[in-house]
Every structure is written in C-alpha cells, then in structure tokens.
Coordinates of N, CA and C and ligand atoms in Angstrom, one line a residue:
M249 N -4.8 56.3 -1.5 CA -5.3 55.2 -0.7 C -5.2 55.5 0.8
R250 N -6.4 55.3 1.5 CA -6.3 55.6 2.9 C -5.6 54.6 3.7
K251 N -5.1 55.1 4.9 CA -4.3 54.3 5.8 C -5.1 53.4 6.6
K252 N -4.6 52.2 6.9 CA -5.1 51.3 7.9 C -4.5 51.7 9.2
I253 N -5.3 51.9 10.3 CA -4.8 52.4 11.5 C -5.4 51.6 12.7
V254 N -4.5 51.2 13.6 CA -5.0 50.7 14.9 C -4.4 51.6 16.0
A255 N -5.3 52.3 16.7 CA -4.8 53.2 17.8 C -5.3 52.6 19.1
G256 N -4.4 52.6 20.1 CA -4.7 52.2 21.4 C -4.9 53.4 22.3
N257 N -6.1 53.4 23.0 CA -6.4 54.5 23.9 C -6.3 54.0 25.3
W258 N -5.2 54.3 25.9 CA -4.9 53.8 27.3 C -5.8 54.4 28.3
K259 N -6.4 55.5 28.0 CA -7.2 56.3 29.0 C -6.3 56.6 30.2
M260 N -6.9 56.5 31.4 CA -6.2 56.9 32.6 C -5.7 55.6 33.3
N261 N -4.9 54.9 32.6 CA -4.4 53.6 33.2 C -2.9 53.4 33.1
K262 N -2.4 52.5 34.0 CA -1.0 52.1 34.0 C -0.1 53.1 34.8
T263 N 0.9 52.5 35.5 CA 2.0 53.2 36.2 C 3.1 53.4 35.1
L264 N 4.1 54.2 35.4 CA 5.2 54.3 34.5 C 5.9 53.0 34.2
D265 N 6.1 52.2 35.2 CA 6.8 50.9 35.0 C 5.9 50.0 34.1
E266 N 4.6 50.0 34.3 CA 3.7 49.2 33.5 C 3.7 49.7 32.0
A267 N 3.8 51.1 31.9 CA 3.8 51.6 30.6 C 5.0 51.2 29.8
Y268 N 6.2 51.1 30.5 CA 7.4 50.7 29.8 C 7.2 49.2 29.3
V269 N 6.7 48.4 30.2 CA 6.5 47.0 29.9 C 5.6 46.8 28.7
L270 N 4.4 47.5 28.8 CA 3.4 47.4 27.7 C 4.0 47.8 26.4
T271 N 4.7 49.0 26.4 CA 5.2 49.5 25.1 C 6.3 48.6 24.6
S272 N 7.2 48.1 25.4 CA 8.3 47.3 25.0 C 7.7 46.0 24.4
E273 N 6.7 45.4 25.0 CA 6.1 44.2 24.5 C 5.5 44.4 23.2
I274 N 4.7 45.5 23.1 CA 4.0 45.7 21.8 C 5.1 46.0 20.7
A275 N 6.1 46.8 21.0 CA 7.1 47.1 20.0 C 7.8 45.8 19.6
G276 N 8.0 44.8 20.5 CA 8.6 43.6 20.1 C 7.7 42.7 19.3
M277 N 6.4 42.8 19.5 CA 5.5 41.9 18.8 C 5.0 42.4 17.5
V278 N 5.0 43.8 17.3 CA 4.5 44.4 16.1 C 5.8 44.4 15.1
N279 N 5.8 43.4 14.3 CA 7.1 43.1 13.6 C 6.7 42.9 12.1
D280 N 7.6 42.1 11.4 CA 7.5 41.9 10.0 C 6.1 41.4 9.5
E281 N 5.4 40.7 10.4 CA 4.2 40.1 10.0 C 3.1 41.2 9.8
V282 N 3.3 42.4 10.4 CA 2.4 43.5 10.2 C 2.6 44.1 8.8
R283 N 1.4 44.3 8.1 CA 1.5 44.9 6.8 C 2.2 46.3 6.8
G284 N 2.9 46.6 5.8 CA 3.7 47.8 5.8 C 2.9 49.1 5.8
D285 N 1.6 49.0 5.4 CA 0.8 50.2 5.3 C 0.0 50.4 6.6
V286 N 0.2 49.6 7.6 CA -0.5 49.8 8.9 C 0.2 50.8 9.8
Q287 N -0.6 51.7 10.3 CA 0.0 52.7 11.3 C -0.6 52.3 12.7
V288 N 0.3 52.0 13.6 CA -0.1 51.7 15.0 C 0.2 53.0 15.8
I289 N -0.8 53.4 16.6 CA -0.7 54.6 17.4 C -0.9 54.3 18.9
L290 N 0.0 54.6 19.8 CA -0.2 54.4 21.2 C -0.6 55.8 21.8
C291 N -1.9 55.9 22.2 CA -2.3 57.2 22.9 C -2.2 57.0 24.4
T292 N -1.2 57.5 24.9 CA -0.8 57.3 26.3 C -1.3 58.5 27.2
P293 N -1.3 58.3 28.5 CA -1.5 59.5 29.4 C -0.4 60.5 29.2
F294 N -0.6 61.8 29.4 CA 0.4 62.8 29.2 C 1.8 62.4 29.8
P295 N 1.9 62.0 31.1 CA 3.2 61.8 31.7 C 4.0 60.7 31.0
Y296 N 3.4 59.8 30.2 CA 4.1 58.7 29.6 C 4.5 59.0 28.2
L297 N 4.1 60.2 27.6 CA 4.4 60.5 26.2 C 5.9 60.4 25.9
I298 N 6.7 61.1 26.7 CA 8.2 61.1 26.4 C 8.8 59.7 26.5
P299 N 8.6 59.0 27.7 CA 9.2 57.6 27.7 C 8.7 56.7 26.6
V300 N 7.4 56.8 26.3 CA 6.9 55.9 25.2 C 7.5 56.4 23.8
L301 N 7.6 57.7 23.6 CA 8.2 58.2 22.4 C 9.6 57.6 22.2
N302 N 10.4 57.7 23.3 CA 11.7 57.2 23.3 C 11.8 55.7 23.0
L303 N 10.9 55.0 23.6 CA 10.9 53.5 23.4 C 10.6 53.1 21.9
V304 N 9.8 53.9 21.2 CA 9.4 53.5 19.9 C 10.0 54.4 18.8
A305 N 11.0 55.2 19.2 CA 11.6 56.1 18.3 C 12.1 55.5 17.0
N306 N 12.6 54.3 17.1 CA 13.1 53.7 15.8 C 12.2 52.6 15.3
H307 N 11.0 52.6 15.8 CA 10.1 51.6 15.3 C 9.3 52.1 14.1
P308 N 9.4 51.5 12.9 CA 8.8 52.1 11.7 C 7.3 52.2 11.8
A309 N 6.6 51.3 12.5 CA 5.1 51.2 12.4 C 4.4 51.9 13.6
I310 N 5.1 52.3 14.6 CA 4.5 52.8 15.8 C 4.7 54.3 16.1
A311 N 3.6 55.0 16.2 CA 3.6 56.4 16.5 C 2.9 56.6 17.8
V312 N 3.0 57.9 18.3 CA 2.5 58.1 19.7 C 1.4 59.3 19.6
G313 N 0.4 59.1 20.3 CA -0.7 60.2 20.3 C -1.0 60.5 21.8
A314 N -1.6 61.7 21.9 CA -2.2 62.2 23.2 C -3.7 61.9 23.2
Q315 N -4.3 62.1 24.3 CA -5.7 61.8 24.5 C -6.6 63.1 24.5
N316 N -5.9 64.2 24.4 CA -6.6 65.5 24.5 C -5.6 66.6 24.4
C317 N -6.1 67.8 24.0 CA -5.2 69.0 24.1 C -6.1 70.2 24.4
S318 N -5.5 71.3 24.9 CA -6.3 72.5 25.2 C -6.8 73.2 23.9
E319 N -7.8 73.9 24.0 CA -8.3 74.7 22.8 C -7.5 76.0 22.8
H320 N -6.7 76.3 23.8 CA -5.9 77.6 23.9 C -4.5 77.3 23.4
E321 N -3.9 78.4 22.9 CA -2.6 78.3 22.3 C -1.5 78.1 23.4
W322 N -1.4 79.0 24.4 CA -0.4 79.0 25.4 C -1.0 79.8 26.6
G323 N -0.3 79.8 27.7 CA -0.6 80.8 28.7 C -1.2 80.3 30.0
A324 N -2.0 81.1 30.7 CA -2.4 80.9 32.1 C -3.6 80.0 32.1
Y325 N -3.4 78.7 31.9 CA -4.5 77.7 31.9 C -4.0 76.6 32.7
T326 N -4.0 76.7 34.0 CA -3.4 75.7 34.9 C -4.0 74.4 34.7
G327 N -3.1 73.4 34.6 CA -3.5 72.0 34.4 C -3.7 71.6 33.0
E328 N -3.6 72.5 32.0 CA -3.9 72.2 30.6 C -2.6 71.8 29.9
T329 N -2.7 71.2 28.8 CA -1.6 70.8 27.9 C -1.9 71.3 26.5
S330 N -1.0 72.1 25.9 CA -1.3 72.7 24.6 C -0.8 71.8 23.4
A331 N -1.4 72.0 22.3 CA -1.0 71.3 21.1 C 0.4 71.6 20.7
G332 N 0.8 72.8 21.0 CA 2.2 73.2 20.7 C 3.2 72.4 21.5
M333 N 2.8 72.2 22.8 CA 3.7 71.4 23.7 C 3.8 69.9 23.1
L334 N 2.7 69.4 22.7 CA 2.7 68.0 22.2 C 3.5 67.9 20.9
A335 N 3.4 68.9 20.0 CA 4.1 68.9 18.8 C 5.6 69.0 19.1
S336 N 6.0 69.8 20.1 CA 7.4 70.0 20.5 C 8.0 68.7 21.0
L337 N 7.2 67.7 21.4 CA 7.7 66.4 21.8 C 7.8 65.4 20.7
K338 N 7.2 65.8 19.5 CA 7.1 65.0 18.3 C 5.9 64.0 18.4
V339 N 5.0 64.4 19.3 CA 3.7 63.6 19.2 C 3.0 63.9 17.9
R340 N 2.4 62.9 17.3 CA 1.9 63.2 15.9 C 0.3 63.2 15.9
Y341 N -0.3 62.6 16.9 CA -1.8 62.4 16.9 C -2.3 62.9 18.2
V342 N -3.6 63.3 18.2 CA -4.3 63.6 19.4 C -5.8 63.2 19.3
I343 N -6.3 62.5 20.2 CA -7.7 62.1 20.2 C -8.5 63.3 20.7
L344 N -9.5 63.7 19.9 CA -10.4 64.8 20.3 C -11.8 64.4 20.2
G345 N -12.6 64.9 21.2 CA -14.1 64.6 21.2 C -14.4 63.2 21.6
H346 N -13.5 62.6 22.3 CA -13.9 61.2 22.8 C -15.2 61.3 23.7
S347 N -16.0 60.3 23.7 CA -17.3 60.3 24.4 C -17.1 60.6 25.9
E348 N -16.0 60.1 26.4 CA -15.8 60.4 27.9 C -15.5 61.9 28.1
R349 N -14.8 62.5 27.2 CA -14.6 64.0 27.3 C -15.9 64.7 27.0
R350 N -16.7 64.2 26.1 CA -18.0 64.9 25.8 C -18.9 64.8 27.0
H351 N -18.9 63.6 27.7 CA -19.8 63.3 28.8 C -19.3 64.0 30.1
Y352 N -18.1 63.7 30.5 CA -17.6 64.2 31.8 C -17.1 65.6 31.8
F353 N -16.7 66.1 30.6 CA -16.1 67.4 30.6 C -16.9 68.4 29.7
N354 N -18.1 67.9 29.2 CA -19.0 68.7 28.5 C -18.4 69.3 27.2
E355 N -17.5 68.5 26.5 CA -16.9 69.1 25.3 C -17.7 68.8 24.1
R356 N -18.1 69.8 23.4 CA -18.8 69.6 22.1 C -18.5 70.8 21.2
G357 N -19.5 71.4 20.6 CA -19.3 72.5 19.7 C -18.6 73.7 20.3
N358 N -18.8 73.8 21.7 CA -18.2 74.9 22.4 C -16.7 74.9 22.3
V359 N -16.0 73.8 22.3 CA -14.5 73.7 22.3 C -13.9 72.9 21.1
L360 N -14.7 71.9 20.6 CA -14.1 71.0 19.7 C -13.5 71.6 18.4
P361 N -14.3 72.5 17.8 CA -13.7 73.0 16.5 C -12.4 73.8 16.8
A362 N -12.3 74.5 18.0 CA -11.1 75.2 18.3 C -9.9 74.2 18.6
K363 N -10.2 73.1 19.3 CA -9.2 72.1 19.5 C -8.7 71.5 18.2
V364 N -9.6 71.2 17.3 CA -9.2 70.6 16.0 C -8.3 71.6 15.3
D365 N -8.7 72.9 15.3 CA -7.9 73.9 14.6 C -6.5 74.0 15.2
I366 N -6.4 74.1 16.5 CA -5.1 74.3 17.1 C -4.2 73.1 17.0
A367 N -4.8 71.9 17.0 CA -4.0 70.7 16.8 C -3.5 70.7 15.3
L368 N -4.3 71.0 14.4 CA -3.8 71.1 13.0 C -2.8 72.2 12.8
K369 N -3.0 73.3 13.4 CA -2.0 74.4 13.3 C -0.6 73.9 13.7
H370 N -0.5 73.0 14.7 CA 0.7 72.6 15.2 C 1.2 71.2 14.6
G371 N 0.5 70.8 13.5 CA 0.9 69.7 12.7 C 0.5 68.3 13.3
L372 N -0.4 68.4 14.3 CA -0.9 67.1 14.8 C -2.1 66.6 14.0
S373 N -2.3 65.3 13.9 CA -3.5 64.8 13.2 C -4.5 64.5 14.3
P374 N -5.7 65.1 14.3 CA -6.7 64.8 15.3 C -7.4 63.4 14.9
I375 N -7.6 62.6 16.0 CA -8.5 61.4 15.8 C -9.8 61.9 16.4
F376 N -10.7 62.3 15.5 CA -11.9 62.9 16.0 C -13.0 61.9 16.2
C377 N -13.5 61.8 17.4 CA -14.5 60.8 17.8 C -15.9 61.3 17.7
C378 N -16.8 60.4 17.3 CA -18.2 60.7 17.3 C -18.9 59.4 17.6
G379 N -20.2 59.5 17.9 CA -21.0 58.3 18.3 C -22.1 58.6 19.2
E380 N -23.1 57.7 19.1 CA -24.4 58.0 19.8 C -24.5 57.2 21.1
P381 N -25.1 57.7 22.1 CA -25.5 57.0 23.3 C -26.7 56.0 23.0
L382 N -26.9 55.1 23.9 CA -27.9 54.0 23.7 C -29.3 54.6 23.4
E383 N -29.7 55.6 24.2 CA -31.1 56.1 24.1 C -31.3 56.7 22.7
V384 N -30.2 57.3 22.2 CA -30.3 57.9 20.8 C -30.5 56.8 19.8
R385 N -29.7 55.7 19.9 CA -29.9 54.6 19.0 C -31.3 54.0 19.1
E386 N -31.7 53.9 20.3 CA -33.1 53.2 20.5 C -34.2 54.1 19.8
K387 N -34.0 55.4 19.8 CA -35.0 56.2 19.1 C -34.8 56.3 17.6
G388 N -33.7 55.7 17.2 CA -33.4 55.7 15.7 C -32.8 57.0 15.2
D389 N -32.2 57.8 16.2 CA -31.7 59.1 15.8 C -30.1 59.0 15.7
H390 N -29.6 57.8 15.6 CA -28.1 57.8 15.6 C -27.4 58.4 14.4
E391 N -28.0 58.2 13.2 CA -27.4 58.9 12.0 C -27.4 60.4 12.2
K392 N -28.6 60.9 12.6 CA -28.7 62.3 12.7 C -27.7 62.9 13.7
L393 N -27.5 62.2 14.9 CA -26.6 62.8 15.9 C -25.2 62.7 15.4
V394 N -24.8 61.6 14.8 CA -23.4 61.5 14.3 C -23.1 62.5 13.2
R395 N -24.1 62.7 12.3 CA -23.9 63.7 11.3 C -23.7 65.1 11.9
Q396 N -24.5 65.4 12.9 CA -24.4 66.6 13.6 C -23.1 66.8 14.3
Q397 N -22.6 65.8 14.9 CA -21.2 65.8 15.6 C -20.1 66.1 14.6
I398 N -20.2 65.5 13.4 CA -19.2 65.7 12.4 C -19.3 67.1 11.8
N399 N -20.5 67.5 11.6 CA -20.8 68.8 11.1 C -20.2 69.9 12.0
E400 N -20.5 69.7 13.3 CA -20.2 70.7 14.3 C -18.6 70.8 14.5
G401 N -18.0 69.6 14.5 CA -16.6 69.5 14.9 C -15.6 69.7 13.7
L402 N -16.1 69.4 12.5 CA -15.1 69.3 11.4 C -15.4 70.1 10.2
F403 N -16.7 70.5 10.0 CA -17.0 71.0 8.7 C -16.7 72.5 8.5
H404 N -16.0 73.1 9.4 CA -15.4 74.4 9.2 C -14.1 74.3 8.4
L405 N -13.6 73.0 8.3 CA -12.2 72.8 7.7 C -12.3 72.8 6.2
D406 N -11.3 73.3 5.5 CA -11.3 73.2 4.1 C -10.7 71.9 3.6
E407 N -10.7 71.7 2.3 CA -10.3 70.4 1.7 C -8.9 70.0 2.0
G408 N -8.0 70.9 2.2 CA -6.6 70.6 2.6 C -6.6 70.1 4.0
A409 N -7.3 70.8 4.9 CA -7.2 70.5 6.3 C -7.9 69.1 6.6
I410 N -9.0 68.8 6.0 CA -9.7 67.6 6.3 C -8.9 66.4 6.0
Q411 N -7.9 66.5 5.1 CA -7.0 65.3 4.8 C -6.2 64.9 6.0
N412 N -6.0 65.8 7.0 CA -5.2 65.4 8.2 C -6.1 64.9 9.3
I413 N -7.3 64.7 9.1 CA -8.2 64.2 10.1 C -8.4 62.7 10.0
I414 N -8.5 62.0 11.1 CA -8.9 60.6 11.2 C -10.2 60.6 12.0
V415 N -11.2 60.0 11.5 CA -12.5 59.9 12.2 C -12.6 58.6 12.9
A416 N -13.1 58.6 14.2 CA -13.4 57.4 14.9 C -14.9 57.3 15.2
Y417 N -15.6 56.3 14.7 CA -17.0 56.1 15.1 C -17.0 55.2 16.3
E418 N -17.5 55.7 17.4 CA -17.5 54.9 18.6 C -18.9 55.0 19.3
P419 N -19.8 54.1 19.0 CA -21.1 54.1 19.7 C -20.9 54.0 21.2
V420 N -21.5 55.0 21.9 CA -21.2 55.0 23.4 C -21.6 53.8 24.1
W421 N -22.7 53.1 23.6 CA -23.2 51.9 24.3 C -22.2 50.7 24.1
A422 N -21.2 50.9 23.2 CA -20.3 49.8 23.0 C -18.9 50.0 23.7
I423 N -18.8 51.2 24.3 CA -17.5 51.6 24.9 C -17.3 51.0 26.3
G424 N -16.4 50.1 26.4 CA -16.1 49.6 27.8 C -17.2 48.6 28.3
T425 N -18.1 48.3 27.4 CA -19.3 47.5 27.9 C -19.2 46.0 27.5
G426 N -18.2 45.7 26.6 CA -18.1 44.4 26.1 C -19.2 44.1 25.0
K427 N -20.0 45.1 24.7 CA -21.1 45.0 23.7 C -20.6 45.6 22.5
T428 N -20.2 44.9 21.5 CA -19.6 45.5 20.2 C -20.8 45.7 19.3
A429 N -20.6 46.8 18.5 CA -21.6 46.9 17.3 C -21.3 45.7 16.4
T430 N -22.3 45.2 15.7 CA -22.1 44.2 14.8 C -21.4 44.8 13.6
A431 N -20.8 43.9 12.8 CA -20.1 44.4 11.6 C -21.0 45.2 10.7
E432 N -22.3 44.7 10.6 CA -23.3 45.4 9.8 C -23.6 46.8 10.3
Q433 N -23.7 46.9 11.7 CA -24.0 48.2 12.3 C -22.8 49.2 12.1
A434 N -21.6 48.6 12.2 CA -20.4 49.5 12.1 C -20.3 50.0 10.6
Q435 N -20.5 49.0 9.7 CA -20.4 49.4 8.3 C -21.4 50.4 7.9
E436 N -22.6 50.2 8.4 CA -23.7 51.1 8.0 C -23.4 52.6 8.5
M437 N -22.9 52.7 9.7 CA -22.5 54.1 10.2 C -21.3 54.6 9.5
H438 N -20.3 53.8 9.2 CA -19.1 54.3 8.5 C -19.5 54.8 7.1
A439 N -20.4 54.1 6.5 CA -20.9 54.5 5.2 C -21.6 55.8 5.2
V440 N -22.4 56.0 6.3 CA -23.1 57.3 6.5 C -22.0 58.4 6.6
I441 N -21.0 58.2 7.4 CA -20.0 59.2 7.6 C -19.2 59.5 6.3
R442 N -18.9 58.4 5.6 CA -18.2 58.6 4.3 C -19.0 59.4 3.3
R443 N -20.3 59.1 3.3 CA -21.2 59.8 2.4 C -21.3 61.3 2.8
Q444 N -21.4 61.5 4.1 CA -21.4 62.9 4.5 C -20.1 63.7 4.1
L445 N -19.0 63.0 4.3 CA -17.7 63.6 3.9 C -17.6 63.8 2.4
T446 N -18.2 62.9 1.6 CA -18.3 63.0 0.2 C -19.1 64.2 -0.3
E447 N -20.3 64.3 0.4 CA -21.1 65.5 0.1 C -20.4 66.8 0.3
K448 N -19.6 66.9 1.3 CA -19.0 68.1 1.7 C -17.7 68.4 0.9
Y449 N -16.8 67.3 0.8 CA -15.5 67.5 0.3 C -15.2 66.8 -1.1
G450 N -16.2 66.0 -1.6 CA -16.0 65.3 -2.8 C -15.5 63.9 -2.6
K451 N -15.7 63.0 -3.6 CA -15.4 61.6 -3.4 C -13.9 61.4 -3.2
G452 N -13.1 62.1 -4.0 CA -11.6 61.9 -3.9 C -11.1 62.1 -2.5
N453 N -11.6 63.2 -1.9 CA -11.1 63.5 -0.6 C -11.7 62.6 0.5
A454 N -13.0 62.3 0.4 CA -13.6 61.4 1.3 C -13.0 60.0 1.3
E455 N -12.6 59.5 0.1 CA -12.0 58.2 0.0 C -10.7 58.1 0.7
N456 N -10.0 59.2 0.9 CA -8.7 59.2 1.6 C -8.7 59.3 3.1
I457 N -9.9 59.5 3.7 CA -10.0 59.7 5.1 C -10.2 58.4 5.8
S458 N -9.4 58.1 6.8 CA -9.5 56.8 7.5 C -10.6 57.0 8.5
I459 N -11.6 56.0 8.6 CA -12.6 56.0 9.6 C -12.4 54.7 10.4
L460 N -12.1 55.0 11.7 CA -11.9 53.8 12.6 C -13.1 53.5 13.4
Y461 N -13.3 52.2 13.8 CA -14.4 51.8 14.6 C -13.8 51.7 16.1
G462 N -14.6 52.1 17.0 CA -14.2 51.9 18.4 C -15.4 51.5 19.3
G463 N -15.1 50.7 20.3 CA -16.2 50.2 21.2 C -16.0 48.7 21.3
S464 N -15.3 48.3 22.4 CA -15.1 46.9 22.7 C -14.5 46.0 21.6
V465 N -13.6 46.7 20.9 CA -12.8 45.9 19.9 C -11.9 44.9 20.7
N466 N -11.9 43.7 20.2 CA -11.0 42.7 20.9 C -10.4 41.8 19.8
A467 N -9.5 40.9 20.3 CA -8.9 40.0 19.3 C -9.9 39.1 18.6
G468 N -11.0 38.9 19.3 CA -12.0 37.9 18.7 C -12.9 38.6 17.6
N469 N -13.1 39.9 17.7 CA -14.1 40.5 16.8 C -13.4 41.4 15.8
A470 N -12.1 41.7 15.9 CA -11.4 42.7 15.1 C -11.5 42.3 13.6
K471 N -11.2 41.1 13.3 CA -11.1 40.7 11.9 C -12.4 41.0 11.1
E472 N -13.5 40.6 11.8 CA -14.8 40.8 11.1 C -15.1 42.3 10.9
L473 N -14.8 43.1 12.0 CA -15.1 44.5 11.9 C -14.2 45.2 10.8
F474 N -12.9 44.8 10.8 CA -12.0 45.5 9.9 C -12.2 45.0 8.5
A475 N -12.9 43.9 8.3 CA -13.2 43.5 6.9 C -14.2 44.3 6.2
C476 N -15.0 45.1 7.0 CA -16.0 46.0 6.4 C -15.3 47.0 5.5
P477 N -15.9 47.3 4.3 CA -15.2 48.1 3.3 C -14.9 49.6 3.8
D478 N -15.8 50.1 4.7 CA -15.5 51.5 5.2 C -14.9 51.5 6.6
V479 N -14.5 50.4 7.1 CA -13.9 50.4 8.4 C -12.4 50.2 8.2
D480 N -11.6 51.3 8.5 CA -10.2 51.3 8.2 C -9.3 51.0 9.3
G481 N -9.9 50.4 10.4 CA -9.1 50.1 11.6 C -9.9 50.4 12.8
G482 N -9.2 50.5 13.9 CA -9.9 50.6 15.2 C -9.3 51.6 16.2
L483 N -10.1 52.1 17.1 CA -9.6 52.8 18.3 C -10.0 51.9 19.4
V484 N -8.9 51.4 20.1 CA -9.1 50.3 21.0 C -8.8 50.8 22.5
G485 N -9.7 50.6 23.4 CA -9.5 51.0 24.8 C -9.0 49.8 25.6
G486 N -9.9 49.1 26.3 CA -9.5 48.0 27.2 C -8.5 47.1 26.6
A487 N -8.7 46.6 25.4 CA -7.8 45.6 24.8 C -6.5 46.1 24.5
S488 N -6.3 47.5 24.5 CA -5.0 48.0 24.2 C -4.0 48.0 25.4
L489 N -4.6 47.6 26.5 CA -3.8 47.5 27.8 C -3.1 46.2 27.9
K490 N -3.4 45.3 27.0 CA -2.8 43.9 27.0 C -2.0 43.7 25.7
S491 N -0.7 43.6 25.9 CA 0.2 43.6 24.7 C -0.2 42.5 23.7
R492 N -0.4 41.3 24.1 CA -0.7 40.2 23.2 C -2.0 40.5 22.4
E493 N -3.0 40.8 23.2 CA -4.3 41.0 22.5 C -4.2 42.2 21.6
F494 N -3.6 43.3 22.0 CA -3.5 44.5 21.1 C -2.8 44.1 19.8
T495 N -1.7 43.3 20.0 CA -0.9 43.0 18.8 C -1.8 42.1 17.9
E496 N -2.6 41.2 18.4 CA -3.5 40.4 17.6 C -4.4 41.3 16.8
I497 N -4.9 42.3 17.5 CA -5.8 43.3 16.8 C -5.1 44.0 15.7
V498 N -3.8 44.4 15.9 CA -3.0 45.0 14.9 C -2.9 44.1 13.7
K499 N -2.7 42.8 14.0 CA -2.5 41.9 12.9 C -3.8 41.5 12.1
S500 N -4.9 42.0 12.7 CA -6.2 41.7 12.1 C -6.6 42.7 11.0
V501 N -5.9 43.8 11.0 CA -6.3 44.9 10.1 C -5.9 44.7 8.7
Ligands
PGA378 P1 -13.1 50.1 24.7 O1 -12.9 51.7 24.5 O2 -12.3 49.4 23.6 O3 -12.6 49.8 26.1 O4 -14.6 49.9 24.5 C1 -12.8 52.3 23.3 C2 -12.6 53.8 23.4 O5 -13.2 54.4 24.4 O6 -11.9 54.4 22.6

C-alpha cells in the first residue's frame, strides 16, 4: 500500500525564529487525529534543517526534507550542499526537479538523473517534481511533456530504486498563482503518470509509488484533490507557511 504524504515546501521563506514557531505549532497540532499512515514532511531551507530536525525528533508523523542537493558527491563546489551531508544530518527526503529549479537554474536532463542517483545512494528519498507550463497545456502537450520529464529524470532507475521515489505532479500554471488544477485535471495527469510507471515497472511497483499533487493546495481544496484515486497527498508551498492551514491540509489526506 502506498503512503499518504503531505510535504510542505517552505522555499526561501522564514527567519530562524519564525521557523521555530512554525515547526513547534505544526508539531503541536499534528496529533492523534492524523491517520497513522500519513507521513508529514517539512522541506525547510538548508540553514533550518538541524533546528527543525531537533524539534521533530520524537514526533512519529513528521520527517524533514531538503529542497535540493548537488549532483556531485563531495569536493570543490562552493555554495553547494551534498546528499551525503543531508544524510549525515538524518534528513530523509529531498525535493528534486522543482519547476523553480528547472526555470531559474536550468535543471533538467543535464543534472536531474545524477541528483536522483546521488540522493538514492545516500539513502534519501527524492520527491521528484514534474509539470507543464501554461503554454504547453494550452497546446494540449501536457501529457507528452510530463511523460518526457519522468522518462528523462527517473527511467534509468531499476525496479528496486524506483520504490524509493515520490513523484509530485505540479502544473507550473498552478504554482503560487492561487489557480488550482481541478480534481479532474489532477486525477487525469496522475493516472497518466501511474500508467507510465506501470508500463515501465509493472503494476505491482507502480501501485506502491506515491504521486503528490502540488500547485495552490490550500485548506479549502485539499479534501477534494486528495479524494482522487491516484492523488496520494500534496506538495504544499504557500499554505505550508501557516501552521493552522497546513495542519488542516494534513488532516484532509
Ligand atoms: P504553492 O507551491 O502551493 O505555493 O502553489 C507549490 C510548490 O511549488 O511546491
């Protein structure tokens, strides 16, 4: 059975003091009412990983993730953070291929497969993002592009390795815009991704991979999105910065 997951992507937000408050509030509110099989992941900026890890160390439902890692193992790469460093902190997840990294830092087939490999090598689970910009959807090429992104970033993996991947479908036109995909649009694309994973890895393996929806998820729309059969939770940006709203989203999965 695949996991239900709600991951908060804080992006480049919050001071250290604010990060303490946000994490403590979330840890206090994510309690017995949350189903036992739900994994909550807080993807914080690098400087807050250790304090946030310490705050949630004894919380059964909350894990910590990073928002990126280097494609290189170690060495003279000023300003970079390696998967091995993250693993040494006991970080368990890392977002890779987020549309902001694709857009602003030109990350795609040139680096993403290497980042996926190095994260897996160090025992991290990548949250691998895919999704189409507005102009691609308007042309009707969204399926083609997303299949290409999955193919390029993940399909060098074998059946064992793919089990450690979480996929996040995030239509770029829905990220930070307040414009959410409808439940039908989300389900349609999640089914496309599940079918593609089935073709490559077989039904048994594809059924075990969690596919998250991301793009303006909030407390008002989470329930309907998460009710779709192939939507296994969410990757939440803006709404993950507000403890009460994020907790409501967690309780909707
Ligand atoms: P958003 O961001 O929820 O603010 O749209 C989602 C994301 O970028 O992961």
